[in-house]
Amino acid sequence: MQRHCERSEAIHFIRMILSVTLSKPVNNIEKTLGREYLKIKIHAVNTADGASYQAEMFTKTQVFHQKFSESELEDFLKENSGITFKNVVTRTDSEEITLLTNKKGKTTELRKKLKTSVAVTVPEALEGTASSRLKVLPAGGFESLNHRKNYLIPEGTPVPFLVLLGIMNDEGKVISSRYDKFRQINRFLEFIDDILPEFADKTAAGLPLRIADFGCGKSYLTFAVHYFLTEIRHINCEIEGLDLKEEVIKYCNDMAGKLGLKGLIFHTGNIADYSGTHSPDIVITLHACDTATDYALKYAVERGARAILSVPCCQHQINTQLQNRGKAGGATGEVPAEFEPLLKWGIIREKFSSLVTDALRGEWLESQGYKVQMLEFIDMEHTPKNILIRAVKKDNKISGKANKLDLIEKLGIIPELFK
């Protein structure tokens, strides 16, 4: 079907826009958008805070990226469809709409029904509103329209610590810009929840579960774990947070006081020389930088922690050692030839060093009697630091010492845990 209409009539929104492609730019587009874009591709991204879109904006030699909220996308299309771009193709859940604008500004609208569509019910109260005209995918994407993520801390009910930390508003809705942090918190709680059966003896006896959070920072995870255990799982716990920054620790203690939380305290200190009042049952670390992760692992093992959850960060130590060896060895090379391609380029050496560091940490924990898993913490699109080391005490020590020492000797490195 084909019909003619003015641009203002043609630009309207239909529920659940999946993608928009704008092409055939006018000659003076740079004056309007700041760059000579040749094409812009916009698609829905997986957030659960309302509408959200990611745009790829192409010039002749570069690609730029920009995010749009629902209202921002609506404004952008109204301002640019048929004005800065003559061709606009919008794909929804049920049809494809093409707007073609000629030199005189007349717009032709072409509609093509799609064979497969997904029905979305709009509540009567929203009919006729912007929300009913423009809908995007729920969390989980197009394939998961009827399978919204069931978070351990759900959205929709205000959680005091999340409100104070600026992740939720007073009505329990997650702030758009903080949704990644909300997902990260819930993902970490899933790992905590998985290991709770290991402490059934303590929880059944009503004994407190003791947890140490090293490098806690602003303590999003510390508060989340405390809330999850006490309010959702109804488990008595005592949690200590440790960080080097005095102002951060003061902030955390002040917030714990405002919320009236019991069994939660924060200290200023260095992981390397921290002693602690009680031996923890669980040690957690999120992005403890470089060897701080190693000190936390050592502490956990020495104090007999039954579980460790660690997300390492900035594995500089081995990278620096390999970099220095490369300079010293030169073409003759101290490092065996088979490793040279992995050490030749800085960015590859950095990634290789990170993997070697974490692999050796896992090997060391196994040698100390822990069952070790290397798990994906969060999607790579959100953070490249996405490996979580989960170790649970099993007292079944793994040998493999010769292989570890052989790799260490070949690379000429001295990992902190093996000193």
Coordinates of C-alpha atoms in Angstrom, one line a residue:
M1 CA 0.0 0.0 0.0
Q2 CA 1.2 3.5 -0.8
R3 CA 0.0 6.9 0.2
H4 CA 1.3 10.5 0.2
C5 CA 1.4 12.8 3.2
E6 CA 3.2 15.7 4.7
R7 CA 6.3 14.9 6.8
S8 CA 4.6 15.9 10.0
E9 CA 1.9 13.4 9.4
A10 CA 4.2 10.6 8.4
I11 CA 6.4 10.8 11.4
H12 CA 4.4 8.8 14.0
F13 CA 5.3 6.0 16.4
I14 CA 4.0 2.5 16.5
R15 CA 4.5 0.2 19.5
M16 CA 7.8 -1.6 19.9
I17 CA 10.2 0.0 17.4
L18 CA 13.0 -2.5 16.9
S19 CA 15.3 -0.6 14.5
V20 CA 15.5 2.6 12.4
T21 CA 17.9 3.3 9.5
L22 CA 18.4 6.8 8.3
S23 CA 20.1 7.3 4.9
K24 CA 20.5 9.7 2.0
P25 CA 21.6 12.8 3.9
V26 CA 21.1 16.3 2.7
N27 CA 24.1 18.4 1.7
N28 CA 24.3 20.6 4.8
I29 CA 23.8 17.8 7.4
E30 CA 27.0 18.9 9.2
K31 CA 25.4 22.2 10.2
T32 CA 22.6 20.2 11.9
L33 CA 24.3 17.2 13.4
G34 CA 27.9 18.4 13.6
R35 CA 29.4 15.8 11.3
E36 CA 28.8 14.6 7.7
Y37 CA 27.0 11.5 8.6
L38 CA 26.2 9.2 5.6
K39 CA 23.9 6.8 7.5
I40 CA 22.6 6.2 11.0
K41 CA 21.5 2.8 12.3
I42 CA 19.5 2.7 15.5
H43 CA 18.4 -0.5 17.3
A44 CA 16.8 -1.4 20.6
V45 CA 19.1 -2.6 23.3
N46 CA 18.4 -4.8 26.3
T47 CA 17.5 -2.7 29.3
A48 CA 14.6 -2.9 31.6
D49 CA 14.3 0.8 32.6
G50 CA 12.0 1.8 29.8
A51 CA 12.9 2.5 26.2
S52 CA 16.6 2.5 25.3
Y53 CA 18.3 2.6 21.9
Q54 CA 21.9 2.4 20.6
A55 CA 22.9 4.3 17.5
E56 CA 25.8 3.7 15.1
M57 CA 26.5 6.9 13.2
F58 CA 28.6 6.5 10.1
T59 CA 30.8 9.1 8.4
K60 CA 33.0 8.3 5.4
T61 CA 35.9 7.2 7.6
Q62 CA 34.5 6.7 11.2
V63 CA 31.7 5.3 13.2
F64 CA 30.3 7.1 16.3
H65 CA 28.0 5.8 18.9
Q66 CA 25.2 7.4 20.9
K67 CA 22.4 6.2 23.2
F68 CA 18.8 7.4 23.1
S69 CA 16.0 7.1 25.6
E70 CA 12.4 6.7 24.3
S71 CA 11.7 10.4 24.3
E72 CA 15.1 11.3 22.9
L73 CA 14.6 8.9 20.0
E74 CA 11.2 10.4 19.3
D75 CA 12.6 13.9 19.2
F76 CA 15.5 12.9 17.1
L77 CA 13.4 11.3 14.5
K78 CA 11.0 14.2 14.4
E79 CA 13.8 16.6 13.9
N80 CA 15.7 14.6 11.3
S81 CA 13.3 12.3 9.3
G82 CA 12.8 14.0 6.0
I83 CA 14.9 17.0 6.9
T84 CA 18.5 15.8 7.4
F85 CA 17.9 12.3 6.0
K86 CA 15.6 11.7 3.0
N87 CA 15.2 8.0 3.5
V88 CA 14.0 6.5 6.8
V89 CA 13.2 2.8 7.4
T90 CA 11.6 1.9 10.6
R91 CA 11.1 -1.7 11.6
T92 CA 8.6 -2.6 14.4
D93 CA 7.3 -5.9 15.8
S94 CA 4.7 -6.1 13.0
E95 CA 5.7 -4.1 10.0
E96 CA 8.4 -2.2 8.1
I97 CA 7.7 1.5 7.4
T98 CA 9.7 3.4 4.8
L99 CA 9.6 7.2 4.5
L100 CA 10.9 8.7 1.2
T101 CA 11.2 12.4 0.9
N102 CA 11.7 14.2 -2.4
K103 CA 13.4 17.5 -3.2
K104 CA 10.2 19.5 -2.5
G105 CA 9.8 18.0 1.0
K106 CA 6.9 15.7 0.1
T107 CA 7.0 12.4 1.9
T108 CA 5.9 9.0 0.6
E109 CA 5.1 6.3 3.2
L110 CA 5.4 2.7 2.3
R111 CA 4.2 0.0 4.7
K112 CA 5.1 -3.7 4.6
K113 CA 3.5 -6.1 6.9
L114 CA 5.9 -8.7 8.4
K115 CA 5.0 -12.3 8.4
T116 CA 6.0 -12.9 12.0
S117 CA 4.9 -10.5 14.7
V118 CA 4.7 -10.4 18.4
A119 CA 1.6 -9.1 20.1
V120 CA 2.1 -6.7 22.9
T121 CA -0.8 -5.7 25.1
V122 CA -1.0 -2.1 26.0
P123 CA -3.0 -1.3 29.1
E124 CA -6.1 0.8 28.5
A125 CA -4.8 3.5 30.8
L126 CA -1.9 4.0 28.5
E127 CA -3.7 4.0 25.2
G128 CA -3.1 7.2 23.2
T129 CA 0.0 8.1 25.2
A130 CA 3.6 8.2 24.0
S131 CA 4.2 5.0 26.0
S132 CA 1.5 3.2 24.0
R133 CA 2.8 4.4 20.7
L134 CA 6.5 3.5 21.3
K135 CA 7.5 0.3 23.0
V136 CA 10.8 -1.5 23.1
L137 CA 12.0 -4.9 24.1
P138 CA 11.9 -5.9 27.8
A139 CA 15.1 -7.1 29.4
G140 CA 16.4 -10.2 27.6
G141 CA 15.7 -9.0 24.1
F142 CA 13.2 -10.0 21.4
E143 CA 13.5 -13.7 22.2
S144 CA 12.6 -13.1 25.8
L145 CA 9.4 -10.9 25.6
N146 CA 7.6 -13.3 27.8
H147 CA 10.6 -14.2 30.0
R148 CA 11.5 -11.1 32.0
K149 CA 14.5 -11.6 34.3
N150 CA 13.6 -12.6 37.8
Y151 CA 16.2 -10.7 39.9
L152 CA 16.9 -11.7 43.5
I153 CA 16.4 -8.0 44.3
P154 CA 13.5 -7.2 42.0
E155 CA 12.7 -3.9 40.5
G156 CA 9.4 -2.2 41.5
T157 CA 9.8 -2.2 45.3
P158 CA 12.0 0.5 46.8
V159 CA 15.1 -0.9 48.5
P160 CA 16.5 1.6 51.0
F161 CA 20.2 1.2 50.3
L162 CA 19.6 1.3 46.5
V163 CA 17.7 4.5 46.9
L164 CA 20.4 6.1 49.0
L165 CA 23.1 4.9 46.5
G166 CA 21.1 6.5 43.6
I167 CA 20.3 3.2 41.8
M168 CA 16.6 3.3 42.5
N169 CA 14.1 6.1 42.9
D170 CA 11.6 6.4 45.8
E171 CA 9.1 4.3 43.8
G172 CA 11.5 1.4 43.3
K173 CA 12.2 2.1 39.6
V174 CA 15.8 1.6 38.6
I175 CA 17.5 4.8 37.3
S176 CA 18.2 4.4 33.6
S177 CA 21.9 5.3 33.9
R178 CA 22.4 2.8 36.8
Y179 CA 20.8 -0.2 35.3
D180 CA 24.1 -1.9 34.6
K181 CA 25.1 -1.6 38.2
F182 CA 21.7 -3.0 39.2
R183 CA 22.3 -6.0 37.0
Q184 CA 25.9 -6.4 38.3
I185 CA 24.6 -6.5 41.9
N186 CA 22.0 -9.1 41.2
R187 CA 24.4 -11.2 39.2
F188 CA 26.8 -11.3 42.2
L189 CA 24.0 -12.2 44.5
E190 CA 23.3 -15.2 42.3
F191 CA 26.8 -16.5 43.0
I192 CA 26.3 -15.9 46.7
D193 CA 23.0 -17.7 46.7
D194 CA 24.6 -20.7 45.0
I195 CA 27.0 -21.3 47.8
L196 CA 24.6 -20.8 50.8
P197 CA 24.0 -24.6 51.0
E198 CA 27.7 -24.9 52.1
F199 CA 26.7 -23.1 55.3
A200 CA 23.5 -24.9 56.1
D201 CA 25.0 -26.1 59.4
K202 CA 25.7 -22.5 60.6
T203 CA 22.5 -21.0 59.4
A204 CA 20.4 -23.9 60.9
A205 CA 22.1 -23.3 64.2
G206 CA 21.4 -19.5 64.0
L207 CA 25.1 -18.7 64.0
P208 CA 26.1 -15.5 62.1
L209 CA 27.6 -15.9 58.6
R210 CA 30.8 -13.9 58.7
I211 CA 31.9 -12.1 55.5
A212 CA 34.9 -9.9 54.6
D213 CA 34.7 -7.6 51.6
F214 CA 38.1 -6.5 50.6
G215 CA 38.5 -3.3 48.5
C216 CA 34.8 -2.5 49.1
G217 CA 34.8 1.0 47.7
K218 CA 31.4 2.6 48.0
S219 CA 30.2 -0.9 49.0
Y220 CA 27.3 -1.5 46.5
L221 CA 28.0 -5.2 46.9
T222 CA 28.5 -5.1 50.6
F223 CA 25.1 -3.5 51.2
A224 CA 23.5 -5.8 48.7
V225 CA 24.8 -9.0 50.3
H226 CA 23.7 -7.8 53.7
Y227 CA 20.3 -6.9 52.4
F228 CA 19.9 -10.2 50.5
L229 CA 21.0 -12.3 53.5
T230 CA 19.0 -10.5 56.2
E231 CA 15.9 -9.4 54.3
I232 CA 15.4 -12.0 51.6
R233 CA 17.0 -15.2 52.9
H234 CA 16.6 -14.2 56.6
I235 CA 20.1 -15.3 57.5
N236 CA 22.0 -13.7 60.4
C237 CA 25.3 -12.2 59.2
E238 CA 28.2 -10.1 60.2
I239 CA 29.9 -8.2 57.4
E240 CA 33.1 -6.2 57.4
G241 CA 34.2 -3.9 54.5
L242 CA 37.8 -2.8 54.1
D243 CA 39.2 -0.1 51.9
L244 CA 42.2 2.2 51.8
K245 CA 40.2 5.5 51.4
E246 CA 39.2 7.0 54.7
E247 CA 36.5 9.2 53.2
V248 CA 34.9 6.2 51.4
I249 CA 34.8 4.2 54.7
K250 CA 33.3 7.2 56.6
Y251 CA 30.6 7.5 53.9
C252 CA 29.8 3.7 54.1
N253 CA 29.6 3.8 58.0
D254 CA 27.4 6.9 57.8
M255 CA 25.1 5.2 55.4
A256 CA 24.9 2.0 57.4
G257 CA 24.0 4.2 60.4
K258 CA 21.3 6.1 58.5
L259 CA 19.8 2.8 57.4
G260 CA 20.0 1.4 61.0
L261 CA 21.8 -1.8 59.7
K262 CA 23.2 -4.2 62.3
G263 CA 26.1 -6.5 61.7
L264 CA 27.6 -4.3 59.0
I265 CA 30.8 -2.3 59.7
F266 CA 33.6 -0.7 57.6
H267 CA 37.3 -0.2 58.3
T268 CA 40.1 1.7 56.7
G269 CA 43.1 -0.6 56.0
N270 CA 45.4 -2.4 53.6
I271 CA 44.5 -6.0 52.6
A272 CA 48.1 -7.0 52.8
D273 CA 48.4 -6.4 56.6
Y274 CA 44.8 -6.7 57.7
S275 CA 44.2 -9.1 60.6
G276 CA 40.4 -8.9 61.3
T277 CA 38.5 -9.6 64.5
H278 CA 37.0 -12.9 63.4
S279 CA 37.9 -15.4 60.7
P280 CA 35.4 -15.0 57.8
D281 CA 33.3 -17.7 56.4
I282 CA 33.3 -16.0 53.0
V283 CA 35.8 -13.6 51.5
I284 CA 34.6 -11.4 48.5
T285 CA 36.5 -9.0 46.4
L286 CA 35.3 -6.9 43.4
H287 CA 38.0 -5.4 41.3
A288 CA 40.7 -5.4 44.0
C289 CA 43.6 -4.0 41.9
D290 CA 46.6 -6.1 40.9
T291 CA 48.2 -8.0 43.9
A292 CA 45.5 -6.8 46.3
T293 CA 43.5 -9.8 44.9
D294 CA 46.4 -12.1 45.8
Y295 CA 46.6 -10.7 49.3
A296 CA 42.8 -11.3 49.7
L297 CA 43.1 -14.9 48.5
K298 CA 46.0 -15.5 50.9
Y299 CA 44.1 -14.1 53.8
A300 CA 41.1 -16.2 53.0
V301 CA 43.1 -19.4 52.8
E302 CA 45.1 -18.7 55.9
R303 CA 42.0 -17.8 57.9
G304 CA 40.2 -20.9 56.7
A305 CA 37.4 -19.2 54.7
R306 CA 35.0 -21.8 53.3
A307 CA 34.2 -19.8 50.2
I308 CA 35.8 -17.1 48.1
L309 CA 34.3 -15.0 45.4
S310 CA 36.8 -12.8 43.6
V311 CA 36.5 -10.6 40.5
P312 CA 40.2 -9.7 39.8
C313 CA 41.3 -6.4 38.2
C314 CA 44.4 -4.8 36.7
Q315 CA 46.8 -7.8 36.7
H316 CA 49.9 -5.6 36.3
Q317 CA 52.4 -7.7 38.2
I318 CA 53.0 -10.5 35.6
N319 CA 52.5 -8.1 32.7
T320 CA 55.3 -5.8 34.0
Q321 CA 57.6 -8.8 34.6
L322 CA 57.1 -10.1 31.1
Q323 CA 57.6 -6.6 29.7
N324 CA 60.9 -6.3 31.5
R325 CA 62.0 -9.7 30.5
G326 CA 61.3 -8.9 26.8
K327 CA 63.5 -5.8 27.0
A328 CA 66.3 -7.6 28.7
G329 CA 66.2 -10.6 26.4
G330 CA 65.8 -8.8 23.2
A331 CA 66.0 -10.9 20.0
T332 CA 67.9 -13.6 21.8
G333 CA 64.9 -13.9 24.2
E334 CA 64.8 -15.2 27.7
V335 CA 61.2 -16.3 27.0
P336 CA 60.8 -19.5 25.0
A337 CA 60.0 -19.0 21.3
E338 CA 56.5 -20.5 21.6
F339 CA 55.5 -17.6 23.8
E340 CA 56.9 -14.8 21.6
P341 CA 53.7 -14.2 19.6
L342 CA 51.8 -13.7 22.8
L343 CA 54.3 -11.1 24.1
K344 CA 55.2 -9.2 21.0
W345 CA 52.3 -6.7 21.1
G346 CA 51.5 -4.8 24.3
I347 CA 47.7 -5.3 24.1
I348 CA 48.0 -9.0 23.5
R349 CA 50.7 -9.4 26.3
E350 CA 48.3 -7.6 28.7
K351 CA 45.5 -9.9 28.0
F352 CA 47.8 -13.0 28.1
S353 CA 49.2 -11.8 31.5
S354 CA 45.7 -11.4 32.9
L355 CA 44.7 -14.9 31.9
V356 CA 48.0 -16.4 33.2
T357 CA 47.5 -14.6 36.5
D358 CA 44.0 -15.8 37.1
A359 CA 44.8 -19.3 35.9
L360 CA 47.6 -19.6 38.3
R361 CA 45.4 -18.2 41.1
G362 CA 42.9 -21.0 40.4
E363 CA 45.7 -23.6 40.4
W364 CA 47.0 -22.3 43.7
L365 CA 43.5 -22.3 45.3
E366 CA 43.1 -25.9 44.2
S367 CA 46.4 -26.8 45.7
Q368 CA 45.0 -25.4 49.0
G369 CA 42.0 -27.7 49.0
Y370 CA 39.4 -25.6 47.2
K371 CA 37.1 -26.5 44.4
V372 CA 37.6 -23.7 41.9
Q373 CA 35.3 -22.4 39.1
M374 CA 36.1 -19.7 36.6
L375 CA 32.7 -18.0 35.8
E376 CA 31.5 -15.1 33.7
F377 CA 30.6 -12.4 36.1
I378 CA 28.8 -10.0 33.7
D379 CA 28.4 -9.7 30.0
M380 CA 31.5 -8.5 28.0
E381 CA 29.5 -5.6 26.5
H382 CA 29.3 -4.1 30.0
T383 CA 32.8 -4.7 31.3
P384 CA 35.9 -6.6 30.1
K385 CA 36.8 -7.5 33.7
N386 CA 34.2 -10.2 33.8
I387 CA 36.0 -13.3 35.3
L388 CA 34.8 -14.4 38.7
I389 CA 36.9 -16.9 40.6
R390 CA 34.6 -18.9 42.9
A391 CA 36.3 -21.3 45.3
V392 CA 34.7 -23.5 47.9
K393 CA 36.7 -25.4 50.5
K394 CA 36.6 -29.1 49.9
D395 CA 40.0 -30.3 51.4
N396 CA 40.7 -32.4 48.3
K397 CA 44.1 -30.9 47.3
I398 CA 45.0 -31.1 43.6
S399 CA 48.7 -31.8 42.8
G400 CA 49.8 -30.4 39.4
K401 CA 52.5 -28.5 41.2
A402 CA 55.2 -29.5 38.6
N403 CA 53.1 -28.1 35.7
K404 CA 52.5 -24.8 37.5
L405 CA 56.2 -24.4 38.4
D406 CA 57.2 -25.4 34.9
L407 CA 55.0 -22.6 33.4
I408 CA 56.3 -20.1 35.9
E409 CA 59.9 -21.1 35.2
K410 CA 59.5 -20.9 31.5
L411 CA 57.9 -17.5 31.6
G412 CA 60.4 -16.3 34.2
I413 CA 57.7 -14.8 36.4
I414 CA 57.2 -14.7 40.1
P415 CA 53.4 -14.5 40.9
E416 CA 52.6 -13.1 44.3
L417 CA 50.8 -16.3 45.5
F418 CA 53.9 -18.4 44.7
K419 CA 56.4 -16.3 46.6

